[in-house]
Coordinates of C-alpha atoms and ligand atoms in Angstrom, one line a residue:
Chain A
M1 CA -0.2 -0.1 -0.1
D2 CA 1.2 3.1 -0.9
K3 CA -1.4 4.9 1.2
A4 CA 0.0 8.8 1.4
W5 CA 0.5 9.2 4.6
R6 CA -0.3 13.1 4.8
P7 CA -4.0 13.4 6.4
K8 CA -7.2 14.3 4.0
G9 CA -9.6 15.0 6.8
P10 CA -8.3 17.7 9.1
N11 CA -7.6 21.3 8.0
A12 CA -4.4 22.6 8.4
P13 CA -3.8 22.5 12.4
D14 CA -3.2 26.0 14.0
S15 CA -1.8 24.8 16.9
I16 CA 0.6 22.0 18.6
E17 CA -1.7 21.4 21.0
E18 CA -4.6 21.5 17.8
V19 CA -2.9 18.7 16.4
I20 CA -2.4 16.8 20.0
G21 CA -5.4 16.7 20.7
W22 CA -6.1 14.9 17.0
L23 CA -3.9 12.5 17.8
E24 CA -5.7 11.7 20.7
T25 CA -9.4 11.5 19.3
G26 CA -7.8 9.0 16.4
K27 CA -7.9 12.1 13.1
V28 CA -4.1 11.5 12.7
S29 CA -1.9 8.7 13.6
P30 CA 1.4 9.5 16.1
A31 CA 3.5 9.6 12.3
E32 CA 1.2 12.0 11.0
A33 CA 1.0 14.6 14.0
F34 CA 4.3 15.1 13.9
R35 CA 4.7 16.0 10.7
L36 CA 1.9 18.2 11.0
F37 CA 4.0 19.8 14.4
A38 CA 6.1 20.9 10.9
D39 CA 3.3 22.2 9.5
V40 CA 3.0 24.7 12.5
E41 CA 6.0 25.6 13.2
Q42 CA 6.8 26.0 9.7
A43 CA 3.7 28.2 9.9
R44 CA 4.6 30.5 12.7
S45 CA 9.2 30.4 11.7
P46 CA 10.2 34.5 11.7
G47 CA 11.1 33.6 7.8
A48 CA 8.3 32.2 6.8
A49 CA 6.0 34.2 5.1
A50 CA 2.7 35.2 6.6
P51 CA -0.4 33.0 5.7
P52 CA -3.0 34.7 3.8
A53 CA -6.0 35.7 6.0
G54 CA -8.3 32.5 6.7
A55 CA -5.8 30.5 4.6
A56 CA -5.8 27.5 7.0
A57 CA -9.6 28.0 7.3
T58 CA -10.2 28.0 3.4
G59 CA -9.5 24.0 3.5
R60 CA -11.6 22.0 3.1
A61 CA -11.4 18.2 3.7
G62 CA -9.4 16.7 1.0
A63 CA -9.3 20.2 -0.7
P64 CA -5.8 21.8 -1.0
T65 CA -4.9 23.8 1.3
A66 CA -2.7 27.3 0.6
Q67 CA -0.6 26.3 3.3
E68 CA 0.0 22.9 1.6
L69 CA 1.2 24.6 -1.4
R70 CA 3.0 27.3 0.4
R71 CA 5.0 24.8 1.8
V72 CA 6.1 22.8 -2.1
L73 CA 6.8 26.5 -2.9
E74 CA 9.3 26.8 -0.6
E75 CA 11.0 23.7 -1.2
I76 CA 11.3 24.6 -4.9
H77 CA 12.1 27.9 -3.6
G78 CA 14.6 26.0 -1.7
L79 CA 16.7 23.9 -4.3
I80 CA 19.6 25.5 -5.5
G81 CA 20.2 27.2 -8.6
L82 CA 18.3 26.1 -10.9
D83 CA 16.4 30.1 -11.2
R84 CA 15.2 29.2 -14.6
I85 CA 13.2 26.6 -13.5
K86 CA 11.8 28.3 -11.1
E87 CA 10.5 30.7 -13.1
L88 CA 8.9 28.5 -15.3
I89 CA 7.3 27.1 -12.0
Q90 CA 5.5 29.7 -10.9
E91 CA 4.4 30.8 -14.5
L92 CA 3.4 27.0 -14.7
Q93 CA 0.8 27.4 -11.8
A94 CA -0.2 30.8 -12.2
F95 CA -1.3 29.8 -15.7
V96 CA -2.9 26.6 -13.8
E97 CA -4.4 28.6 -11.3
V98 CA -6.0 31.2 -13.7
Q99 CA -7.5 28.6 -16.6
R100 CA -9.4 27.2 -13.2
R101 CA -10.3 30.7 -12.4
R102 CA -11.6 31.4 -16.2
Q103 CA -13.4 28.4 -16.3
A104 CA -15.2 29.0 -13.0
A105 CA -16.0 32.2 -15.0
G106 CA -17.4 30.7 -17.6
L107 CA -15.1 32.3 -20.0
T108 CA -13.1 29.3 -22.0
A109 CA -10.3 27.9 -20.6
E110 CA -6.7 26.8 -22.3
P111 CA -6.2 22.8 -21.7
V112 CA -3.6 22.5 -19.3
V113 CA -1.2 19.9 -20.9
L114 CA 1.6 19.1 -18.6
H115 CA 4.1 16.8 -20.5
M116 CA 7.3 17.8 -20.4
V117 CA 11.0 17.0 -21.3
F118 CA 13.7 17.0 -19.2
R119 CA 17.2 17.8 -20.6
G120 CA 20.4 17.9 -18.6
N121 CA 23.1 15.9 -17.9
P122 CA 22.8 12.8 -14.1
G123 CA 22.7 14.7 -11.3
T124 CA 21.6 17.9 -11.6
G125 CA 18.2 17.2 -10.1
K126 CA 15.9 16.5 -12.8
T127 CA 14.1 13.8 -10.9
T128 CA 14.4 15.9 -8.0
V129 CA 12.2 18.3 -9.8
A130 CA 9.5 16.2 -10.5
R131 CA 9.2 15.0 -7.1
S132 CA 8.0 18.3 -6.5
L133 CA 6.5 19.2 -9.3
G134 CA 3.9 15.9 -8.2
R135 CA 3.3 17.7 -4.9
L136 CA 2.7 21.1 -6.6
F137 CA 0.4 19.5 -8.6
K138 CA -1.4 17.7 -6.0
E139 CA -2.0 20.8 -3.8
M140 CA -3.4 22.5 -6.9
G141 CA -5.3 20.1 -7.7
V142 CA -4.1 18.9 -11.2
L143 CA -3.6 15.3 -10.0
E144 CA -5.0 13.5 -7.8
K145 CA -2.2 11.8 -6.0
G146 CA 1.3 13.6 -7.2
H147 CA 3.7 11.0 -6.8
L148 CA 6.2 10.2 -8.9
V149 CA 7.4 6.6 -10.7
E150 CA 10.7 6.9 -12.4
V151 CA 11.2 4.1 -15.0
E152 CA 13.8 3.6 -18.0
R153 CA 13.6 1.3 -21.3
A154 CA 14.1 -1.9 -19.2
D155 CA 10.3 -0.7 -17.3
L156 CA 8.3 0.0 -20.9
V157 CA 10.0 -1.8 -23.6
G158 CA 9.9 -6.5 -23.7
E159 CA 10.7 -9.1 -25.4
Y160 CA 8.4 -10.2 -27.8
I161 CA 5.0 -8.6 -29.7
G162 CA 2.5 -7.3 -26.9
H163 CA 4.6 -7.7 -24.2
T164 CA 6.1 -3.9 -24.5
A165 CA 2.3 -2.8 -24.5
Q166 CA 1.6 -4.5 -21.6
K167 CA 4.8 -3.6 -19.7
T168 CA 4.3 -0.2 -20.8
R169 CA 0.3 0.0 -19.7
E170 CA 1.4 -1.4 -16.1
Q171 CA 3.7 1.3 -15.5
I172 CA 1.1 3.7 -16.7
R173 CA -1.4 2.4 -14.1
R174 CA 1.2 2.5 -11.5
A175 CA 1.3 6.0 -12.1
L176 CA -2.1 7.5 -12.8
G177 CA -2.9 10.5 -10.6
G178 CA 0.7 11.4 -10.6
I179 CA 3.4 11.4 -12.7
L180 CA 5.0 8.7 -14.5
F181 CA 8.7 10.0 -15.5
V182 CA 10.7 8.2 -17.9
D183 CA 14.4 8.4 -17.2
E184 CA 17.1 8.3 -21.0
A185 CA 14.0 8.6 -23.0
Y186 CA 15.8 8.7 -25.9
S187 CA 16.7 5.3 -25.6
L188 CA 13.1 4.3 -26.4
A189 CA 13.9 5.5 -30.4
R190 CA 17.4 3.1 -30.3
G191 CA 16.7 0.6 -32.1
G192 CA 14.8 2.2 -35.1
E193 CA 11.1 1.7 -36.7
K194 CA 11.5 -2.2 -35.5
D195 CA 12.5 -1.5 -32.0
F196 CA 9.6 -2.4 -29.4
G197 CA 10.7 0.8 -28.3
K198 CA 9.2 2.2 -31.0
E199 CA 5.5 0.3 -29.5
A200 CA 6.4 2.0 -25.7
I201 CA 6.3 5.1 -27.3
D202 CA 3.0 5.1 -28.8
V203 CA 1.5 3.2 -26.5
L204 CA 2.4 6.1 -24.1
V205 CA 0.6 8.9 -26.3
K206 CA -2.5 6.7 -26.8
A207 CA -2.6 7.2 -22.7
M208 CA -1.6 10.3 -22.8
E209 CA -4.9 11.2 -24.4
D210 CA -7.1 8.3 -22.4
H211 CA -5.7 9.9 -18.9
R212 CA -5.4 13.7 -19.7
A213 CA -7.0 15.0 -17.3
N214 CA -5.0 12.6 -13.7
L215 CA -1.6 11.5 -15.5
V216 CA 1.7 13.6 -16.1
V217 CA 5.0 12.8 -18.5
I218 CA 8.2 14.1 -18.4
L219 CA 11.1 12.3 -21.0
A220 CA 13.5 12.7 -20.1
G221 CA 17.6 12.4 -20.9
Y222 CA 20.5 14.5 -21.7
R223 CA 20.5 17.6 -24.0
D224 CA 21.6 16.4 -27.3
E225 CA 20.1 13.0 -27.0
M226 CA 16.9 14.3 -26.3
E227 CA 17.0 16.7 -29.7
W228 CA 18.2 13.6 -31.6
F229 CA 14.9 11.6 -30.3
L230 CA 12.3 14.7 -30.3
R231 CA 13.7 14.6 -34.3
Q232 CA 13.1 11.5 -34.5
N233 CA 9.5 12.0 -33.4
P234 CA 8.0 14.2 -34.4
G235 CA 4.9 14.4 -33.2
L236 CA 6.0 14.5 -29.7
R237 CA 7.3 17.8 -29.6
S238 CA 3.8 19.2 -29.9
R239 CA 2.5 16.6 -26.6
F240 CA 5.0 17.6 -24.6
P241 CA 4.4 21.9 -24.8
I242 CA 6.9 22.1 -22.0
H243 CA 11.2 22.0 -22.3
L244 CA 12.8 22.7 -19.4
D245 CA 17.2 23.0 -19.5
F246 CA 19.0 21.8 -16.6
P247 CA 21.8 23.3 -16.3
D248 CA 25.6 22.1 -14.5
Y249 CA 25.6 23.4 -11.4
A250 CA 28.7 25.7 -10.7
V251 CA 31.3 24.6 -8.1
E252 CA 30.4 27.3 -5.8
E253 CA 26.4 25.6 -6.6
L254 CA 27.6 22.7 -5.5
V255 CA 29.1 23.6 -2.3
R256 CA 25.8 25.7 -1.1
I257 CA 24.0 21.7 -2.1
A258 CA 26.4 19.9 -0.2
E259 CA 26.2 22.5 3.0
H260 CA 22.5 22.4 2.2
M261 CA 23.0 18.5 2.9
A262 CA 24.5 18.5 5.6
T263 CA 22.4 20.8 7.5
R264 CA 19.5 18.5 6.9
R265 CA 21.1 16.1 8.8
D266 CA 22.0 18.2 11.1
Y267 CA 25.9 18.5 10.4
R268 CA 28.0 21.9 9.4
L269 CA 31.1 21.8 7.2
T270 CA 33.5 24.2 9.1
D271 CA 34.6 27.1 7.1
E272 CA 38.1 24.5 5.8
A273 CA 35.9 21.8 4.8
R274 CA 34.1 24.2 2.3
L275 CA 37.3 25.3 0.6
E276 CA 38.7 21.3 0.5
L277 CA 35.3 20.9 -1.0
A278 CA 35.5 23.6 -3.3
R279 CA 38.8 22.6 -4.6
L280 CA 38.2 19.1 -5.0
L281 CA 35.5 19.6 -7.4
R282 CA 37.7 22.2 -8.8
R283 CA 40.3 19.3 -9.9
P284 CA 39.7 17.4 -13.2
E285 CA 39.3 14.4 -12.0
A286 CA 35.5 15.3 -10.3
A287 CA 34.6 17.5 -13.3
G288 CA 36.1 14.4 -16.2
A289 CA 34.5 10.9 -14.5
A290 CA 30.8 11.7 -12.9
G291 CA 30.2 14.8 -14.9
C292 CA 30.5 18.6 -14.9
G293 CA 27.9 20.1 -12.3
N294 CA 26.6 16.7 -10.8
A295 CA 24.8 17.0 -7.2
R296 CA 24.9 13.4 -7.0
L297 CA 29.2 13.1 -6.8
V298 CA 29.0 15.9 -4.1
R299 CA 26.3 14.0 -2.3
N300 CA 28.3 10.7 -1.8
I301 CA 30.9 12.8 -0.5
V302 CA 28.9 14.3 2.5
E303 CA 27.7 11.3 2.8
R304 CA 30.9 9.4 3.1
A305 CA 32.3 12.5 4.9
I306 CA 29.4 11.6 7.2
R307 CA 31.0 8.0 7.6
R308 CA 34.5 9.0 8.0
Q309 CA 33.6 11.9 10.4
A310 CA 31.8 8.8 12.6
V311 CA 34.8 7.0 12.6
R312 CA 37.0 9.9 13.4
L313 CA 35.3 10.7 16.4
V314 CA 35.1 7.7 17.7
R315 CA 38.6 7.3 17.2
E316 CA 38.9 10.6 19.4
N317 CA 36.4 9.8 22.2
R318 CA 34.1 12.9 21.0
H319 CA 31.1 12.9 22.2
R320 CA 30.2 16.7 22.7
R321 CA 27.0 18.3 20.6
E322 CA 29.0 20.3 18.5
D323 CA 32.3 17.8 17.7
L324 CA 28.9 15.5 17.0
M325 CA 27.8 18.1 14.4
R326 CA 30.8 19.4 12.2
I327 CA 32.4 17.6 9.9
T328 CA 36.1 18.8 8.6
A329 CA 38.4 19.1 6.5
A330 CA 40.1 15.8 7.4
D331 CA 36.4 14.7 6.5
L332 CA 36.4 15.0 3.0
E333 CA 40.3 13.6 2.7
G334 CA 40.2 11.2 -0.1
A335 CA 36.4 12.0 -0.5
L336 CA 36.9 12.0 -4.7
A337 CA 38.3 7.9 -4.5
Q338 CA 35.4 7.0 -2.6
A339 CA 33.0 8.4 -3.9
G340 CA 34.1 6.6 -7.2
V341 CA 36.1 9.1 -8.3
P342 CA 39.5 7.8 -10.0
G343 CA 42.8 9.5 -10.1
E344 CA 42.9 10.8 -6.0
A345 CA 44.2 8.3 -4.4
G346 CA 44.2 5.1 -6.6
T347 CA 41.6 3.1 -7.5
P348 CA 38.2 3.2 -5.4
P349 CA 36.6 0.0 -4.5
G350 CA 33.0 1.5 -5.7
F351 CA 31.0 3.7 -3.8
R352 CA 28.5 0.5 -2.6
S353 CA 30.4 -2.3 -1.4
D354 CA 32.5 0.7 0.5
S355 CA 29.6 2.4 2.1
G356 CA 28.7 -0.9 3.3
F357 CA 32.1 -1.5 4.5
D358 CA 32.5 1.7 6.2
L359 CA 29.2 0.9 7.9
L360 CA 30.7 -2.3 9.5
R361 CA 33.7 -0.2 11.1
Q362 CA 31.5 1.7 12.7
V363 CA 29.3 -0.4 14.1
T364 CA 32.9 -2.4 15.1
A365 CA 34.2 0.6 16.8
F366 CA 31.1 1.4 18.6
M367 CA 31.2 -2.3 19.9
A368 CA 34.9 -1.6 20.6
T369 CA 33.8 1.3 23.0
E370 CA 31.4 -0.1 24.2
M371 CA 33.4 -3.0 25.7
G372 CA 35.3 -0.7 27.2
N373 CA 38.5 -0.6 25.8
N374 CA 38.1 2.5 24.0
R375 CA 41.9 3.5 25.1
R376 CA 42.9 0.3 23.1
A377 CA 41.2 0.1 19.8
A378 CA 41.6 3.6 19.1
G379 CA 45.4 2.8 19.1
N380 CA 44.7 -0.6 17.8
G381 CA 44.1 -1.4 14.0
L382 CA 41.0 1.4 13.4
P383 CA 41.5 3.1 10.5
A384 CA 43.4 6.2 11.0
Chain B
M1 CA 6.7 30.7 20.4
P2 CA 6.0 26.7 21.9
T3 CA 3.8 27.8 25.2
A4 CA 5.5 26.3 28.1
G5 CA 3.3 23.7 30.8
S6 CA 1.7 21.0 30.9
G7 CA -1.8 21.5 29.6
G8 CA -3.3 17.9 29.6
G9 CA -1.4 16.4 31.7
G10 CA 1.9 16.6 30.0
G11 CA 3.6 15.4 33.1
R12 CA 7.0 17.5 34.3
A13 CA 8.8 19.4 31.7
G14 CA 12.1 18.5 30.8
G15 CA 14.1 15.8 32.0
C16 CA 15.4 12.5 30.1
L17 CA 12.7 11.0 28.1
I18 CA 12.9 7.9 26.4
V19 CA 10.2 7.6 23.5
G20 CA 9.5 4.5 20.7
Q21 CA 7.3 2.4 19.5
A22 CA 5.4 0.0 21.1
N23 CA 7.2 -3.2 22.9
A24 CA 10.5 -1.6 22.3
G25 CA 12.1 -2.0 25.6
K26 CA 11.7 0.8 27.0
T27 CA 10.2 0.3 30.5
L28 CA 12.5 -2.4 30.7
F29 CA 15.2 -0.1 30.0
L30 CA 14.3 1.9 32.7
I31 CA 14.0 -0.5 34.9
N32 CA 17.3 -1.9 34.4
F33 CA 19.0 1.4 33.8
A34 CA 17.6 2.5 37.3
D35 CA 19.1 -1.3 38.3
H36 CA 22.3 -1.0 37.0
M37 CA 22.2 2.6 39.1
G38 CA 22.3 1.0 42.1
V39 CA 18.6 1.7 42.5
K40 CA 16.8 -1.4 45.2
D41 CA 13.5 0.2 45.2
L42 CA 12.0 2.1 42.3
D43 CA 10.1 5.1 43.2
L44 CA 7.8 5.8 40.4
D45 CA 6.2 8.7 39.7
V46 CA 3.2 8.3 37.3
T47 CA 1.7 10.8 35.5
W48 CA -2.0 9.6 33.8
P49 CA -3.6 11.4 30.6
D50 CA -6.1 12.4 32.6
G51 CA -3.2 14.2 34.6
S52 CA -3.9 12.9 37.5
R53 CA -0.5 11.2 39.7
E54 CA 0.5 8.8 41.5
R55 CA 3.6 6.8 43.1
F56 CA 4.8 4.0 43.3
R57 CA 7.9 2.2 45.0
Y58 CA 8.4 -1.1 43.7
P59 CA 11.8 -3.2 44.2
V60 CA 13.6 -3.8 41.0
A61 CA 12.4 -7.4 40.5
R62 CA 8.7 -6.6 41.0
A63 CA 8.6 -3.3 39.1
R64 CA 9.9 -5.3 36.0
E65 CA 6.9 -8.2 36.8
L66 CA 4.3 -5.7 36.7
L67 CA 5.1 -3.1 34.4
V68 CA 6.9 -4.9 31.2
D69 CA 4.5 -7.2 28.7
D70 CA 4.7 -8.5 25.7
R71 CA 2.3 -7.5 24.5
P72 CA 2.5 -3.9 23.1
H73 CA 1.3 -0.5 25.4
T74 CA 1.9 -2.2 28.3
T75 CA 2.7 1.4 29.5
R76 CA -0.1 3.8 29.4
G77 CA 0.8 7.1 31.5
L78 CA 4.5 8.8 32.0
Q79 CA 6.5 6.9 34.5
A80 CA 9.7 8.4 35.8
V81 CA 12.4 7.8 38.4
E82 CA 14.8 10.3 39.8
L83 CA 18.8 8.7 39.5
Q84 CA 21.8 9.7 40.3
L85 CA 25.2 9.8 38.3
P86 CA 28.3 9.3 39.5
R87 CA 31.2 10.3 37.6
G88 CA 34.5 10.5 39.4
K89 CA 34.0 12.8 42.7
G90 CA 30.8 14.1 40.7
C91 CA 27.1 13.4 40.7
K92 CA 23.8 14.9 38.6
A93 CA 20.9 13.8 39.5
F94 CA 18.3 13.5 36.6
R95 CA 14.8 12.2 36.2
L96 CA 14.6 9.6 33.3
C97 CA 10.9 9.4 32.5
D98 CA 9.5 6.0 30.3
T99 CA 6.3 7.1 27.9
G100 CA 3.2 4.7 26.4
G101 CA 5.0 3.7 22.6
L102 CA 3.9 5.0 19.9
T103 CA 2.5 3.4 16.8
D104 CA 3.0 3.7 12.6
G105 CA -1.6 4.0 12.4
V106 CA -4.3 5.5 14.2
H107 CA -4.8 3.0 17.3
G108 CA -8.4 1.7 18.1
A109 CA -7.8 2.5 22.2
A110 CA -8.6 5.8 23.2
D111 CA -6.4 5.9 26.2
V112 CA -3.8 4.2 24.2
R113 CA -4.3 7.5 22.2
A114 CA -3.9 9.3 25.3
A115 CA -0.9 7.9 26.3
Q116 CA 0.7 8.1 22.9
A117 CA -0.2 12.4 23.3
Q118 CA 1.4 12.7 26.4
A119 CA 4.1 11.2 24.9
L120 CA 4.0 13.6 22.1
R121 CA 3.6 16.5 24.6
A122 CA 6.4 15.3 26.9
L123 CA 8.6 15.3 23.9
R124 CA 8.4 19.0 22.9
H125 CA 10.1 19.6 26.3
A126 CA 12.1 16.8 27.0
E127 CA 16.0 17.9 28.0
L128 CA 17.8 14.7 26.5
V129 CA 15.6 12.1 24.6
L130 CA 16.5 8.0 23.5
H131 CA 14.7 6.6 20.9
V132 CA 14.3 3.4 21.6
M133 CA 14.0 0.6 18.5
D134 CA 13.9 -3.2 18.7
A135 CA 17.2 -3.6 16.9
A136 CA 16.0 -7.2 16.8
A137 CA 12.7 -6.6 14.9
A138 CA 14.6 -4.6 12.4
G139 CA 17.0 -7.5 11.2
S140 CA 14.2 -10.6 11.1
R141 CA 12.9 -11.8 8.2
D142 CA 9.7 -9.9 8.3
A143 CA 10.8 -6.6 9.7
A144 CA 8.1 -4.0 8.5
G145 CA 7.2 -1.2 10.5
A146 CA 9.9 -2.5 12.8
I147 CA 12.0 1.1 11.9
G148 CA 8.7 2.5 11.0
E149 CA 7.6 6.4 9.6
V150 CA 7.2 7.6 13.4
D151 CA 10.9 6.6 14.4
R152 CA 11.5 8.5 10.9
Q153 CA 9.7 11.6 12.7
V154 CA 10.2 11.0 15.6
A155 CA 14.2 11.4 14.9
A156 CA 13.5 14.6 12.6
F157 CA 11.8 15.8 15.8
A158 CA 13.6 15.7 18.6
S159 CA 16.8 15.6 17.1
L160 CA 16.5 19.3 16.1
R161 CA 15.4 20.5 19.7
C162 CA 17.8 18.3 22.5
P163 CA 20.5 16.1 22.4
Y164 CA 19.6 12.9 21.3
A165 CA 20.7 9.2 20.8
V166 CA 18.8 6.2 19.4
L167 CA 19.1 3.1 21.2
A168 CA 19.2 -0.1 19.4
N169 CA 18.2 -2.5 21.9
K170 CA 17.9 -6.6 22.7
M171 CA 21.3 -6.5 21.2
D172 CA 21.1 -9.8 23.1
L173 CA 19.1 -11.5 20.3
P174 CA 20.3 -13.0 17.1
R175 CA 18.6 -11.1 14.5
A176 CA 20.2 -8.0 16.0
Q177 CA 23.3 -7.2 14.5
A178 CA 21.7 -7.1 11.2
G179 CA 19.0 -4.9 12.7
L180 CA 21.9 -2.6 14.2
M181 CA 23.1 -2.2 10.1
K182 CA 19.9 -1.4 9.7
I183 CA 18.8 1.4 11.8
A184 CA 23.0 2.7 10.7
R185 CA 21.7 2.9 7.8
E186 CA 17.9 4.6 8.2
F187 CA 20.0 7.2 10.4
P188 CA 23.0 8.1 9.0
S189 CA 23.5 11.0 11.1
R190 CA 22.5 10.2 14.5
R191 CA 23.8 9.2 17.3
V192 CA 23.1 4.9 17.4
I193 CA 23.7 3.6 20.8
P194 CA 23.6 -0.4 20.5
V195 CA 21.6 -1.5 24.3
S196 CA 20.3 -4.6 25.5
A197 CA 17.8 -3.8 28.4
L198 CA 17.8 -7.3 29.4
D199 CA 21.6 -8.0 29.4
G200 CA 22.6 -4.2 29.9
R201 CA 25.0 -4.1 27.6
G202 CA 25.2 -0.3 26.2
F203 CA 24.8 0.8 29.3
R204 CA 27.8 2.5 29.9
E205 CA 27.9 4.0 26.8
V206 CA 24.5 5.8 27.3
K207 CA 25.3 6.6 30.6
A208 CA 28.4 9.0 29.2
F209 CA 26.3 10.5 26.6
V210 CA 23.7 11.2 29.2
W211 CA 26.3 12.7 31.8
D212 CA 27.9 14.7 28.5
H213 CA 24.4 16.3 27.2
L214 CA 22.7 16.9 30.4
Ligands
LIG1 N1 15.7 -10.2 24.9 C1 15.5 -9.1 24.7 N2 14.4 -8.2 25.1 C2 13.2 -7.1 25.7 C3 14.5 -6.1 25.9 N3 14.3 -5.3 26.0 C4 13.0 -5.8 26.1 N4 12.2 -7.1 26.0 C5 11.3 -7.6 25.7 O1 10.1 -6.4 25.0 C6 8.5 -7.1 25.4 C7 8.9 -4.8 25.5 O2 9.5 -4.3 26.6 P1 8.5 -3.1 27.8 O3 9.7 -3.0 28.7 O4 7.8 -3.9 28.0 O5 8.1 -3.1 25.6 P2 8.1 -0.7 25.9 O6 8.9 -0.1 25.3 O7 8.0 -0.4 27.0 O8 6.4 -1.3 25.2 P3 4.9 -0.1 25.7 O9 4.9 0.0 26.9 O10 4.2 -1.4 25.2 O11 5.3 1.0 24.5 C8 8.9 -7.5 26.3 O12 8.8 -8.5 26.5 C9 10.5 -8.0 27.1 O13 10.6 -8.7 28.5 C10 16.1 -6.9 24.8 O14 17.2 -6.2 25.0 N5 16.7 -8.5 25.2
LIG2 MG1 6.3 0.1 28.2

């Protein structure tokens, strides 16, 4: 069951006490109550714009609430870089809203066609934006659920006649009410006319007609490949009226992304760590191996640094809150190599297996401390 | 601004709060941790969801019999003890408070929900949070729900407010090691302390954590 656990029934709460009241009467679960706490606190935080008067009161049960909508918009706004995309999203939101009002006023409304093409390198935020758009469309009442179903060629294309249509329809069914996000969509045209990929495209196009009101399809992939793909399938261009380009991130943006990732997990990068990270990201290996401007690389680096920090803290036997939060330049040492970029400190053993290994080391380290051997453990085989 | 005070039986503010899903081992941890600190007779200060208070005094063995059970939602109120935490020449007194078990879904029984509401209120005013998870359940083949949405929410909520640690409990059981790994992976930036409320492993580290942060 992928039951959305955000409550549909109650209006936006005004206070924490109100949420706790809902918990007591069984209107929300404890998990939902925490989520609503966050809503209440966000609405009250000094940084948040004051909600429009009566915003909470206007949200009918199950209807989009102004507060939720603002949350999603803030979230999109909080994405780093992507200024052009944010503008476009704002335009989209306004467009949908105005068409709705026109309809309500008895004027002819433009059909709202929201299928899109996302062009850009991996790690430039395409999936993140798609996910936020899903929630936005849900809050705006455009999509019923707003969830994201990510697929690629192998999920759509089958091995024999008829198989492809079946597979593609199945994915579409999963995506109904939300967004079907086709990654590396150009690969559907890879095999030419006789390839089953063509069939998948046809089924997709038909589904877009049949479920016009309740499905958004996003085709994503590298810029040049997507251009080529649309040239191969001229019919597609008009069906996907919205095109978004995802530029590579600049090093400064990547560093901000890293800080953001760290902060979200209650970590802080020291100034030296920030400088060190920028230095690493400017290295030719970083640009060459992972595609320059890659947020995924940054995430790997941050996660790796968090694990290194844990090992360091256990070794140094530090427990203070500030220590627990602080990521230093030393924690970034060897980060490129460990994040799957060769060239610095030899060839890495692949990021995934490394993460399991580090976790084991971490747990072992905890155990070692636990057994009262912390002093010995520190000088005894724990990684330096 | 969050309002202070404990409207509707929130219990005394502050102190070190034990929270977690039902049956994670919160109450057994409270009792055996007190036992570990040399308490012979447990002086329990219980606040019921309706705001009424009662005091009970039990020998620790009797407390285990009465208050710990493998059926979920045994605890239906806030039960606190005052503990002395010695270290070197110093000593810190603190209040350790157990709460009713949380759930991912809405519980059918009103008194269980009332206890959950009480736990959430207490969480807002806690000075330190120990979040107990059942590592053995998390490591078992049928691990659905052992690390719940509510656990993620508690972690997100509490860790921004006060010192916060996850106690990966029941480490004496066979599948717990795998569960510990899962928990550590799920909460990569949190302090995770492997413990057994039953045999007392990990208590030393919990003591150090409380001492350092309270
Ligand atoms: N093997 C083992 N069992 C434990 C451990 N901790 C708790 N248990 C058992 O788990 C069950 C639940 O323990 P409780 O302490 O009552 O759990 P609780 O979290 O207080 O549960 P509620 O009050 O119902 O929310 C009991 O049967 C305990 O004996 C542990 O570390 N190891
Ligand atoms: Mg209990």
